[in-house]
Tab-separated table of C-alpha atoms in Angstrom:
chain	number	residue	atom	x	y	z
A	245	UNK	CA	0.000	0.000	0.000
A	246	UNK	CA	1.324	3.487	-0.847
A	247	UNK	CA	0.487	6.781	1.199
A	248	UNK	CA	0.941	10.057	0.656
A	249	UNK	CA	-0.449	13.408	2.481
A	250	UNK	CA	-2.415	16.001	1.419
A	251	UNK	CA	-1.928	19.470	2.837
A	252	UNK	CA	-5.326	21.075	2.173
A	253	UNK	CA	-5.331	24.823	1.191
A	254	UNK	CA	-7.536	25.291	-1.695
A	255	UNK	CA	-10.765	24.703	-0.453
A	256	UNK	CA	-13.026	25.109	2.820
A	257	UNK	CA	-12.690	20.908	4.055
A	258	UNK	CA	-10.292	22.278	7.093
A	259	UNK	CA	-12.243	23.178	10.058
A	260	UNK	CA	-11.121	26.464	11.092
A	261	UNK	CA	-12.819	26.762	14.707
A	262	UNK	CA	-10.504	23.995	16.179
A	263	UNK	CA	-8.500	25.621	18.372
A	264	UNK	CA	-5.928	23.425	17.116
A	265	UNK	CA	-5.851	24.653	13.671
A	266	UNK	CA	-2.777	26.964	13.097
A	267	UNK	CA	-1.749	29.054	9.842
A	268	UNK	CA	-2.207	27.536	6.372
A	269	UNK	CA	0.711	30.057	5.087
A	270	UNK	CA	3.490	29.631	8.262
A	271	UNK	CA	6.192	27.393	6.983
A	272	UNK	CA	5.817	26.085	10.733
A	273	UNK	CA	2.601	24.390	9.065
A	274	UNK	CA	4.015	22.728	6.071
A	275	UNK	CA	6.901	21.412	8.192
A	276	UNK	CA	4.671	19.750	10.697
A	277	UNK	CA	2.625	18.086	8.286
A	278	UNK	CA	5.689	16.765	6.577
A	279	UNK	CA	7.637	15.557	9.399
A	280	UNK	CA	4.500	13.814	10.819
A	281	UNK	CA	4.049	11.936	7.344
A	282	UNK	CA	7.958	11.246	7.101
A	283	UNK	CA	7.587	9.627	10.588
A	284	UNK	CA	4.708	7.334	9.684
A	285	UNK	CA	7.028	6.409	6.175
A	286	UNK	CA	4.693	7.922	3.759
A	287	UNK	CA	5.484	7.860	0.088
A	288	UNK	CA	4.923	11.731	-0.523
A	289	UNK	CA	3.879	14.966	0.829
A	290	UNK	CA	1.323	16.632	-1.995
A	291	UNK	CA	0.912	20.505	-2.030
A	292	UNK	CA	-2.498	21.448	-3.906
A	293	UNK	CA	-2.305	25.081	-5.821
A	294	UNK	CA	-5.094	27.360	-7.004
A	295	UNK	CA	-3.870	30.611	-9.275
A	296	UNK	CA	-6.811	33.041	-8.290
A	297	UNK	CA	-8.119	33.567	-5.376
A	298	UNK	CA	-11.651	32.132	-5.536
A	299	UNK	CA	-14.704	34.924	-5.644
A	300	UNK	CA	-18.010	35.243	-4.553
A	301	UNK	CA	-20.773	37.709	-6.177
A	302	UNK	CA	-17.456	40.056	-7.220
A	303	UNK	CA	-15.522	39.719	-3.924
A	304	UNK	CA	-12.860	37.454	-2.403
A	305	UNK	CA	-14.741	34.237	-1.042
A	306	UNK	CA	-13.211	34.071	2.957
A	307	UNK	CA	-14.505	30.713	3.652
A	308	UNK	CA	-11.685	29.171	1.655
A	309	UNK	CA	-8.315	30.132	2.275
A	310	UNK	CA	-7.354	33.031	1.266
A	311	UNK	CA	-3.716	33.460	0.191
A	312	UNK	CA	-1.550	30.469	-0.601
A	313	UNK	CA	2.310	30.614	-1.049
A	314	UNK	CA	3.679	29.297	-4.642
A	315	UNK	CA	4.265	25.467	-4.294
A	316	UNK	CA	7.631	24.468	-5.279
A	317	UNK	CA	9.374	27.177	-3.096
A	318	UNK	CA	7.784	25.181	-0.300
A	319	UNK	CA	8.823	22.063	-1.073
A	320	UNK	CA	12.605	23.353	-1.587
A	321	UNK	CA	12.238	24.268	2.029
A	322	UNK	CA	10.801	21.012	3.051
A	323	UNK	CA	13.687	19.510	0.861
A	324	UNK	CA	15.926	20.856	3.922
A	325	UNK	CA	14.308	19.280	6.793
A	326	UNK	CA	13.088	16.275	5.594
A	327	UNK	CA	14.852	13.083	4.034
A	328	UNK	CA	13.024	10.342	2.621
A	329	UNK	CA	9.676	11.943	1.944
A	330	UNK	CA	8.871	12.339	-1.477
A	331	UNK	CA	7.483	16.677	-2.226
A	332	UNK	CA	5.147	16.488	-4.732
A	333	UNK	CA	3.877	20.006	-6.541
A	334	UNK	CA	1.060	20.932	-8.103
A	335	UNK	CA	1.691	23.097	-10.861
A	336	UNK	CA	-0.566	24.376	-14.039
A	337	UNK	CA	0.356	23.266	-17.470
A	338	UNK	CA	-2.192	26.116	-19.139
A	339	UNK	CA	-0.025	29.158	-17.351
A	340	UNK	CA	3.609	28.022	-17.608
A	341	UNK	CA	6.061	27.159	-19.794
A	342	UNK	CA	8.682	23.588	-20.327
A	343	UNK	CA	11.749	25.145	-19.941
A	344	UNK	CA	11.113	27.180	-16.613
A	345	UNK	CA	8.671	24.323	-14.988
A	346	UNK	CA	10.938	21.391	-16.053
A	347	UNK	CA	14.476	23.756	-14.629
A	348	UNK	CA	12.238	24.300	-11.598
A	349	UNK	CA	11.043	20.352	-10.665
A	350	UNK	CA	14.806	19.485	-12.018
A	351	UNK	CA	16.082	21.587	-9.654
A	352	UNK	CA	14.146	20.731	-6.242
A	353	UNK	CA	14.916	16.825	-7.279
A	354	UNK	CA	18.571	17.135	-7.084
A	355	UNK	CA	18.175	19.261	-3.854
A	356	UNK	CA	16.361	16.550	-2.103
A	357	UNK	CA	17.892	13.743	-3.733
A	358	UNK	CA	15.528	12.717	-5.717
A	359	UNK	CA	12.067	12.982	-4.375
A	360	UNK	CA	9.821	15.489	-6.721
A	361	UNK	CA	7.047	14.771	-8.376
A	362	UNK	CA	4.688	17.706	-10.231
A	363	UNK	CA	0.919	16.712	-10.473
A	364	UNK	CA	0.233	17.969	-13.675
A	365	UNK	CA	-3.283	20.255	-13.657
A	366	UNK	CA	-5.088	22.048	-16.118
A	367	UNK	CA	-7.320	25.638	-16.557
A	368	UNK	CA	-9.539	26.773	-19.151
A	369	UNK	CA	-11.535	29.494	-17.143
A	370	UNK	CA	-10.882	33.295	-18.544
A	371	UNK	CA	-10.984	34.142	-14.907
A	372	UNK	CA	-7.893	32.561	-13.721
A	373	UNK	CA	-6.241	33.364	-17.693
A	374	UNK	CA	-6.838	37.250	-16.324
A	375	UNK	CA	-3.564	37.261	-14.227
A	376	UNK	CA	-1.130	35.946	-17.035
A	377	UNK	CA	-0.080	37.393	-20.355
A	378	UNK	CA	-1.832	35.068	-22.656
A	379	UNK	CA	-5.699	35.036	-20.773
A	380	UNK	CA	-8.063	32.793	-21.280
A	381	UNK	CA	-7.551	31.755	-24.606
A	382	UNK	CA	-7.619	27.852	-24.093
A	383	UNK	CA	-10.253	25.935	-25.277
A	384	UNK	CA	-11.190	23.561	-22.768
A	385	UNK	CA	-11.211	21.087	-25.424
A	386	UNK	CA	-7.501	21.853	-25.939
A	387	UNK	CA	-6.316	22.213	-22.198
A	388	UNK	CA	-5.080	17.904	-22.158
A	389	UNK	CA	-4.049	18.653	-25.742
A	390	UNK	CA	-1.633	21.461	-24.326
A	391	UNK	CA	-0.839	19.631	-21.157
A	392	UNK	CA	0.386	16.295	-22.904
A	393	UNK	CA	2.652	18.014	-25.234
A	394	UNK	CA	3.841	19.691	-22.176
A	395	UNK	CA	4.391	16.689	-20.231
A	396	UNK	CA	6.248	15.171	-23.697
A	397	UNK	CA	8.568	18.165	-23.550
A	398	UNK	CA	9.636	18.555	-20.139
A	399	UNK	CA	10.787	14.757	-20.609
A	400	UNK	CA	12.694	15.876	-23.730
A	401	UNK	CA	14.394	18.421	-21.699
A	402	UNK	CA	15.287	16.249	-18.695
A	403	UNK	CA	16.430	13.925	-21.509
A	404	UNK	CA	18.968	16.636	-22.941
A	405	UNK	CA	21.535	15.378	-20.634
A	406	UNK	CA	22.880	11.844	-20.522
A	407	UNK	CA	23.276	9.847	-17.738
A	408	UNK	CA	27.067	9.936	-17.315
A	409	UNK	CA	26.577	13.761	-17.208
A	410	UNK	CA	26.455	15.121	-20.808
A	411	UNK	CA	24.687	17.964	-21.946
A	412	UNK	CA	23.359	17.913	-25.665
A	413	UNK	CA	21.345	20.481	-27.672
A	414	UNK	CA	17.517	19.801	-27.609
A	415	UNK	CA	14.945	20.588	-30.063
A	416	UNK	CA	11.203	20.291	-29.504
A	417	UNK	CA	8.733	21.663	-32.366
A	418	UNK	CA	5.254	20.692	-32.352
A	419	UNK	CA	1.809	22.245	-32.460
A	420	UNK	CA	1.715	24.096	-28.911
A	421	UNK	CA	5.447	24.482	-28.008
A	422	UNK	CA	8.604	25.213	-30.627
A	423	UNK	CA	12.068	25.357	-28.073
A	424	UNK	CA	15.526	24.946	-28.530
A	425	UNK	CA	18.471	25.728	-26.875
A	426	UNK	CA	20.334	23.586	-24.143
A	427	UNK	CA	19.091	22.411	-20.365
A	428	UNK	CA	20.934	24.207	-17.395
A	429	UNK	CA	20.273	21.303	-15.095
A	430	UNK	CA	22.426	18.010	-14.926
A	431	UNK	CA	20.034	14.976	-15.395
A	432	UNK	CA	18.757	14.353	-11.926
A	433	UNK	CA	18.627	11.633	-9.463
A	434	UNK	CA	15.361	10.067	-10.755
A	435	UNK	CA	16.086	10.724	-14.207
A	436	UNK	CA	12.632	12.503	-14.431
A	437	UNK	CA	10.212	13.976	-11.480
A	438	UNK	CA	7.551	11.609	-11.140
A	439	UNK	CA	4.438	12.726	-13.019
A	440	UNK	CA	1.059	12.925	-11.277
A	441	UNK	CA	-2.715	13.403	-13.026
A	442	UNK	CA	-5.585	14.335	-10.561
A	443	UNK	CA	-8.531	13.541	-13.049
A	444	UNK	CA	-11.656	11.560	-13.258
A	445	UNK	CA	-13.170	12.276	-16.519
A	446	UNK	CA	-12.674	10.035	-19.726
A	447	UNK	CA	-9.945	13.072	-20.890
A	448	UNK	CA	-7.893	12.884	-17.425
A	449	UNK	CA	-7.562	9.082	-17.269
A	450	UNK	CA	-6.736	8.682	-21.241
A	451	UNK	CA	-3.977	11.456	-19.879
A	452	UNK	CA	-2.984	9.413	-17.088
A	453	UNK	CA	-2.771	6.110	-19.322
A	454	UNK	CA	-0.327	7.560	-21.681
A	455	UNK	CA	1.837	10.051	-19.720
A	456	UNK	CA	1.319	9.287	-15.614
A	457	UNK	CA	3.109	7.392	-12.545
A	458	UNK	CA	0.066	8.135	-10.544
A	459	UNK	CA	-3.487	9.169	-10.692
A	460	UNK	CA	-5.001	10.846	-8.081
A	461	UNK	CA	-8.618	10.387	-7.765
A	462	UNK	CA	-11.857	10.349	-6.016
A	463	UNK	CA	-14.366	7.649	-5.817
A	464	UNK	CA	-16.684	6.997	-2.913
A	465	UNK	CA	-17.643	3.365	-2.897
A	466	UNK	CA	-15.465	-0.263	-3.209
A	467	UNK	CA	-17.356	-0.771	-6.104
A	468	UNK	CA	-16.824	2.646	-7.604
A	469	UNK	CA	-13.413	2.244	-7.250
A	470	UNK	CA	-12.780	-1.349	-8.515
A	471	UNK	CA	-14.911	-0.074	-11.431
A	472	UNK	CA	-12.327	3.085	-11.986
A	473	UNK	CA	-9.161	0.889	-11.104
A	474	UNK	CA	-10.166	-1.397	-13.489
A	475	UNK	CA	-10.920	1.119	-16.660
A	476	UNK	CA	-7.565	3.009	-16.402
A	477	UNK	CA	-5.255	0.188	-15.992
A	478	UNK	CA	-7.076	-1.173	-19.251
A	479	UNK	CA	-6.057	1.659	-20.938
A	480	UNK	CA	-2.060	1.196	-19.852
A	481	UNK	CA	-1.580	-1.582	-23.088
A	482	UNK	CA	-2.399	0.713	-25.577
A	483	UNK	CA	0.384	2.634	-24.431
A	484	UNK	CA	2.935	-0.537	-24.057
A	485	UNK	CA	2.471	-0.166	-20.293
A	486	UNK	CA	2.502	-2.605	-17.660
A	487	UNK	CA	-0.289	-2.260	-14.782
A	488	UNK	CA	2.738	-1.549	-12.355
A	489	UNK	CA	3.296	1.457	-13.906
A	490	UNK	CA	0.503	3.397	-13.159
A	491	UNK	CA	-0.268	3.614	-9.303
A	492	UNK	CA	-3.922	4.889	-8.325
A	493	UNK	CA	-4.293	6.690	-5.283
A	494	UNK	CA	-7.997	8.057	-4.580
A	495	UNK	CA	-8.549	11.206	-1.763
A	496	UNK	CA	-10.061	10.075	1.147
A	497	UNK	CA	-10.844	11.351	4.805
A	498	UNK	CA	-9.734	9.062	7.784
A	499	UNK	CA	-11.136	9.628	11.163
A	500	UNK	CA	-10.212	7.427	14.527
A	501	UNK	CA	-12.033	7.028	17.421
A	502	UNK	CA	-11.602	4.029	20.742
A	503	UNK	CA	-14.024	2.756	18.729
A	504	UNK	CA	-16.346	3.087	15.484
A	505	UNK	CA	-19.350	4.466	17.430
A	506	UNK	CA	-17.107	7.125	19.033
A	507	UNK	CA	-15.406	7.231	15.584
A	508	UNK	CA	-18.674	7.919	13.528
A	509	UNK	CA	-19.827	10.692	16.010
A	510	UNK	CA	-16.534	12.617	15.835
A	511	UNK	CA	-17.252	12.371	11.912
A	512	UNK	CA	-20.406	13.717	11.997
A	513	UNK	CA	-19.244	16.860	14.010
A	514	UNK	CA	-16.249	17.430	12.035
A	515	UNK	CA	-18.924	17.527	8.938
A	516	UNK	CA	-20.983	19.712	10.515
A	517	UNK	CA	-18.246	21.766	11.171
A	518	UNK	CA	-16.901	21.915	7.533
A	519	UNK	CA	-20.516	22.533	6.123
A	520	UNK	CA	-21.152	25.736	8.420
A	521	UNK	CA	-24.418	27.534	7.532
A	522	UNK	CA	-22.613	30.121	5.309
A	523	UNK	CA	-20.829	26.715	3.329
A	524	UNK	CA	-24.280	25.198	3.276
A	525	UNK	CA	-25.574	28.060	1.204
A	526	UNK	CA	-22.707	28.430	-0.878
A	527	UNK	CA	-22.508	24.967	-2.060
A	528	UNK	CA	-26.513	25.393	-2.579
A	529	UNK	CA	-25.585	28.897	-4.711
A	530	UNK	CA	-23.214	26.753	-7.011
A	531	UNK	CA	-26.396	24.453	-8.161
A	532	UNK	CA	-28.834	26.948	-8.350
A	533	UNK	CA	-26.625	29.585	-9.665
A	534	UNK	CA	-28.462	32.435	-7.921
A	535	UNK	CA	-27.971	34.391	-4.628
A	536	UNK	CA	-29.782	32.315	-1.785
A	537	UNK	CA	-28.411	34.371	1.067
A	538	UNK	CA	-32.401	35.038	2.295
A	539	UNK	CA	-32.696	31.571	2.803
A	540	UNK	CA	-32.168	29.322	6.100
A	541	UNK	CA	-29.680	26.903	5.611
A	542	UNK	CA	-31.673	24.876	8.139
A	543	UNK	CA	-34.477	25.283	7.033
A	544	UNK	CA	-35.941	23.273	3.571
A	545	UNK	CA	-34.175	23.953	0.018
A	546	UNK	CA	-35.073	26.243	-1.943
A	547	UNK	CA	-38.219	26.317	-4.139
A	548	UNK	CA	-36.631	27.931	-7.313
A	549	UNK	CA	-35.501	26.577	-10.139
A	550	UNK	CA	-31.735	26.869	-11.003
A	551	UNK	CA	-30.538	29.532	-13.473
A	552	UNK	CA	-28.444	28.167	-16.425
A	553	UNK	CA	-24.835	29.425	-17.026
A	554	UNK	CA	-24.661	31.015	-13.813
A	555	UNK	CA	-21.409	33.264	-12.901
A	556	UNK	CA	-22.341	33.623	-9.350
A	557	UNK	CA	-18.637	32.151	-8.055
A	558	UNK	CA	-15.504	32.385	-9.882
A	559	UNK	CA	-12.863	29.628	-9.253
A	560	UNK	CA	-14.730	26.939	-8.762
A	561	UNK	CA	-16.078	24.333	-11.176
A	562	UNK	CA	-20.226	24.931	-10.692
A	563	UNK	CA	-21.751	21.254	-9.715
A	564	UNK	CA	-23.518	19.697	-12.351
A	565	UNK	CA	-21.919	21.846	-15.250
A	566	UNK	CA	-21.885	19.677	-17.953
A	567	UNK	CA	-18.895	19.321	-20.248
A	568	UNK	CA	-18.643	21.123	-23.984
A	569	UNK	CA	-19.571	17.876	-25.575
A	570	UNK	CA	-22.756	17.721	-23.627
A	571	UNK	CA	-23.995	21.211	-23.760
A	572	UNK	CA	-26.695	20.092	-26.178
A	573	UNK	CA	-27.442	16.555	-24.748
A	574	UNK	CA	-30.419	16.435	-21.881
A	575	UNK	CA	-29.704	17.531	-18.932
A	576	UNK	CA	-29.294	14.771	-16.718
A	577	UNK	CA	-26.391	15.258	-14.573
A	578	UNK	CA	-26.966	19.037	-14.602
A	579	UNK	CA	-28.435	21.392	-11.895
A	580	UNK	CA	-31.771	20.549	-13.314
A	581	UNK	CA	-31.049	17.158	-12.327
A	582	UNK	CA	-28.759	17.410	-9.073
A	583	UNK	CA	-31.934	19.537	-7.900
A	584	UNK	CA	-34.081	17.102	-8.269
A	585	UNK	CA	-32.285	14.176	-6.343
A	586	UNK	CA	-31.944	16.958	-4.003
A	587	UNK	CA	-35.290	17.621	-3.522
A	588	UNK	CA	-36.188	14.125	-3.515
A	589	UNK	CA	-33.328	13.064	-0.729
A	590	UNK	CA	-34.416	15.924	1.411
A	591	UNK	CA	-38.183	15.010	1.512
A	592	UNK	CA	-36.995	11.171	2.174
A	593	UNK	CA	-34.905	11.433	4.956
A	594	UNK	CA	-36.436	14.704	6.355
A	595	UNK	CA	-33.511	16.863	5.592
A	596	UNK	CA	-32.792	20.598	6.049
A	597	UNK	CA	-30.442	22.268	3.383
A	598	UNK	CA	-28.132	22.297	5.356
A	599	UNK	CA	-27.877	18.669	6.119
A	600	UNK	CA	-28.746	17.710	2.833
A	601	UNK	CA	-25.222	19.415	1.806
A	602	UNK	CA	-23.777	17.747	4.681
A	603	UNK	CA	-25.600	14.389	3.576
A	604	UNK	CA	-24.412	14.792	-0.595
A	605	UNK	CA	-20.613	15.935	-0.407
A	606	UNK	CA	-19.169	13.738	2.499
A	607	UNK	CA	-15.905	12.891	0.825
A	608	UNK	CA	-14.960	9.150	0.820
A	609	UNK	CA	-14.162	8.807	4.312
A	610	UNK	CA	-13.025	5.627	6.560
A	611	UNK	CA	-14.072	6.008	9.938
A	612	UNK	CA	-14.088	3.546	12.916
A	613	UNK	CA	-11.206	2.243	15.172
A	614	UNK	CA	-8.205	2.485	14.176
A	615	UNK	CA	-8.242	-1.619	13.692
A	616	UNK	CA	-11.327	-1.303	11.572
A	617	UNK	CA	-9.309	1.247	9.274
A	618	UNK	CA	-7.037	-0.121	8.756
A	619	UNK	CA	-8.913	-3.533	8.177
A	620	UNK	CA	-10.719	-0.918	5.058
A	621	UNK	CA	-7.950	0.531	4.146
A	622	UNK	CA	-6.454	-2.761	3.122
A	623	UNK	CA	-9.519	-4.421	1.463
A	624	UNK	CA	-9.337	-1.457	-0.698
A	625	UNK	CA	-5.501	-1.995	-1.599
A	626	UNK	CA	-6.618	-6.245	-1.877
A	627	UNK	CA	-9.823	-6.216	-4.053
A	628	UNK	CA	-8.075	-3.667	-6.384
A	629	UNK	CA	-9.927	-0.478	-6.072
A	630	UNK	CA	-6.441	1.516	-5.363
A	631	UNK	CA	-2.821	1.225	-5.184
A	632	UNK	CA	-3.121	3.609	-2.088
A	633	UNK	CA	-4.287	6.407	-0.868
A	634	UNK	CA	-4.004	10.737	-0.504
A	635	UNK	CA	-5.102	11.986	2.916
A	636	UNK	CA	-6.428	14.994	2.913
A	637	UNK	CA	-6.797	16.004	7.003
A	638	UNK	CA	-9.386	17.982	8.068
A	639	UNK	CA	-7.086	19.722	10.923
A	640	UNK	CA	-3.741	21.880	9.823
A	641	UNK	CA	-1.064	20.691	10.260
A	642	UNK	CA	-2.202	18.888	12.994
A	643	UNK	CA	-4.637	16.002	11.146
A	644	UNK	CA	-2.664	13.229	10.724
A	645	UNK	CA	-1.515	12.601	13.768
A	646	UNK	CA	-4.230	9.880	14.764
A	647	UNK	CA	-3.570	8.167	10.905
A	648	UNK	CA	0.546	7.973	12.297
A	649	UNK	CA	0.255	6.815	15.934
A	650	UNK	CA	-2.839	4.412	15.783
A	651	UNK	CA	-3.518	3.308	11.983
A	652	UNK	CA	-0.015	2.785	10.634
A	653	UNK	CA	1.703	0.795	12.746
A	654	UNK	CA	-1.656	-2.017	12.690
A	655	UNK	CA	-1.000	-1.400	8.548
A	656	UNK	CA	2.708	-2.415	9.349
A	657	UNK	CA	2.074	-4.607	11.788
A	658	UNK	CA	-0.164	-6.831	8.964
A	659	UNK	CA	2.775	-6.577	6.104
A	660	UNK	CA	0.266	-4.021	4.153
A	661	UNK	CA	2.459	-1.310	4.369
A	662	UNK	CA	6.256	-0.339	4.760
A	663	UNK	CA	7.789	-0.344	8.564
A	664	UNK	CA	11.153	1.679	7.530
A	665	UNK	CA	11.863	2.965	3.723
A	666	UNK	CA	14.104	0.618	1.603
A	667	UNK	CA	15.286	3.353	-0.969
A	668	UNK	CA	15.863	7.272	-1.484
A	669	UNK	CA	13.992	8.636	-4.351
A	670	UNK	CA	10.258	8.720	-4.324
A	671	UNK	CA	10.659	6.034	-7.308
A	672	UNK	CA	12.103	3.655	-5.228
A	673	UNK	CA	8.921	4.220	-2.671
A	674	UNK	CA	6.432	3.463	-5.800
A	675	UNK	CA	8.020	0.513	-6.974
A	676	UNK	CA	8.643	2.498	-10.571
A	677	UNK	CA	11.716	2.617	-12.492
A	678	UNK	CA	13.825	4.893	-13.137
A	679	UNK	CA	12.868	6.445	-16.587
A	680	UNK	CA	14.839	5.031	-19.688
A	681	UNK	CA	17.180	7.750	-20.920
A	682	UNK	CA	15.776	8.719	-24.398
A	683	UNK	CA	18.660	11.536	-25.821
């Protein structure tokens, strides 16, 4: 089993009234985190990365976190006071450039001796486009297009040098990049950053198939997962891949408790906690795409209809939107639709808005004693619905701490899952080669 940990900062799932939450901007933060996931022999520490901050009705929206310092400066620092841990970055194909992104992961793998990785993400959205040069000219359609190439070029450039230290000239010209010159950085200890695509739809996993070392995912159900385990590793062949050489590693939650009734109360209050009254009513705004402040987030939903190609947030992908390709198919997993189930789950269960929010985004989660998640954990791993998993803490820097002291060492204790690191590099964690040198 592989784990890595998620240091949430793009998004409202950390619960900010804790009185042990602490900055999400301190480097005191980051290092915690990290050092707590080194300790428990975690394969990687994953930084997520957002390039606007996220807006409400024209203003800054301060229920996520607001202000977020640039990824791979982070993990250089890490790089310092950590040593086996692998720093992976996320970092946007649509707003940078091969040479300066491939320099910049070359770089932080030789400082920490080989343990980068850059999970590769894409934008389409005008709004983020407004703070670079070039806008928001992308086509959706064209944003894996783009990021492929990208991918194919930054391997090119790592290439440029040979293995007993060479430098040669490279040359890439193709339909989104033309560059040529020669790479400043020796080839580095992994021979290339390990690659990471965070992607569910049909685009992402093609993406992952041919270029990836790990997907990172979401799924909520064994059988959702087996279902999604088994579609992208059929894809690997095509490719001339081996199933090996694609590890999938779905999001979850973990939380521990003496046992799983204590376990699945703490649960429930951390959700109520993330999906405050003011979170209810947002995540209701981004379905029905209008202003619901008048509304009582515990009282019923709303008896509107939604409003199509709503701007109401900026930042965020608006539930239910449906694709390019789909625009003029039916509506079925639109608003109209996610309404609808809504409605119906509400009247079923007796719901408010509030907990109906609370009851339709609960993030995969494994909850119980620490024996019993462990004991999930591992059926997951065993009936092949992941390779391992991201934990993404709902407490900064703080929420792993339970996961460490109580979880891992019954996951070590079992043979499911590392007791001390047998290599350096973050390949050598994975079980993936080293990349064959292609000059």
């Amino acid at each position: 089993m592989h784990l890595a940990a998620h240091f949430p900062g793009v998004n409202n799932t950390t619960v900010w009234a804790d009185p042990r939450s602490r900055s999400q901007i301190d480097f005191s933060s980051f290092e915690q985190l990290a050092r707590t996931a080194e300790r428990g022999k975690f394969d990687f520490f994953f930084l997520a990365e957002g390039l606007r901050l996220r807006e409400y009705n024209g203003r800054v929206h301060d229920l996520d976190v607001v202000g977020r310092p640039e990824s791979l400066t982070v993990l250089n620092a890490l790089a310092a006071v950590t040593e086996r841990l692998g720093l992976a970055a996320t970092v946007n194909a649509t707003f940078n450039e091969p040479y300066e992104l491939a320099r910049r992961l070359a770089t932080l793998d030789h400082l920490s001796g080989g343990r980068a990785a850059w999970n590769v993400v894409t934008s389409s959205d005008a709004f983020t486009g407004e703070n670079f040069r070039r806008g928001g000219y992308l086509d959706r359609a064209d944003r894996y297009v783009r990021a492929a190439e990208f991918v194919a070029t930054a391997r090119e450039l790592w290439d440029s040098w040979t293995p007993e230290g060479v430098s040669r000239p490279f040359a890439h010209e193709g339909p989104q990049f033309t560059v040529s010159g020669e790479f400043t950085v020796p080839r580095s200890p992994q021979g290339h950053p390990v690659v990471i695509q965070a992607g569910d739809s049909s685009e992402g996993r093609e993406f992952a198939a041919s270029a990836a070392d790990i997907i990172f995912t979401r799924h909520g159900t064994l059988e959702a997962g087996r279902d999604f385990y088994a579609d992208v590793k059929g894809r690997l062949a095509a490719y001339g891949r081996e199933a090996d050489s694609l590890k999938i590693m779905p999001g979850v939650t973990v939380v521990v408790g003496d046992n799983d009734a204590e376990a699945q109360e703490k649960a429930a209050e951390i959700r109520r906690q993330q999906v405050s009254p003011q979170n209810a009513i947002l995540a209701a705004e981004q379905i029905w795409g209008t202003d619901l402040s008048a509304y009582d987030p515990d009282g019923p939903l709303p008896d509107i209809d939604p409003v199509p190609d709503s701007r109401i947030t900026q930042g965020r992908v608006r539930h239910g939107d449906p694709s390019p390709s789909s625009r003029l198919r039916s509506s079925r997993g639109g608003p109209i639709s996610i309404v609808a189930r809504w409605r119906a789950l509400a009247e079923a269960k007796g719901l408010s808005l509030r907990g109906t929010v609370i009851e339709t985004t609960t993030r995969q989660s494994f909850i119980g004693s620490p024996r019993t998640v462990a004991a999930e954990l591992t059926a997951f791993v065993d009936q092949r619905a992941a390779d391992g998993f991201i934990l993404v803490p709902h407490l900064t820097p703080g929420g792993l701490d339970d996961i460490v002291d109580r979880v891992v060492p019954l996951l070590q204790e079992s043979g499911a899952f590392r007791s001390e690191y047998t290599g350096s590099t973050l390949r050598s964690h994975l079980g993936l080669p080293e990349p064959v040198w292609k000059g």
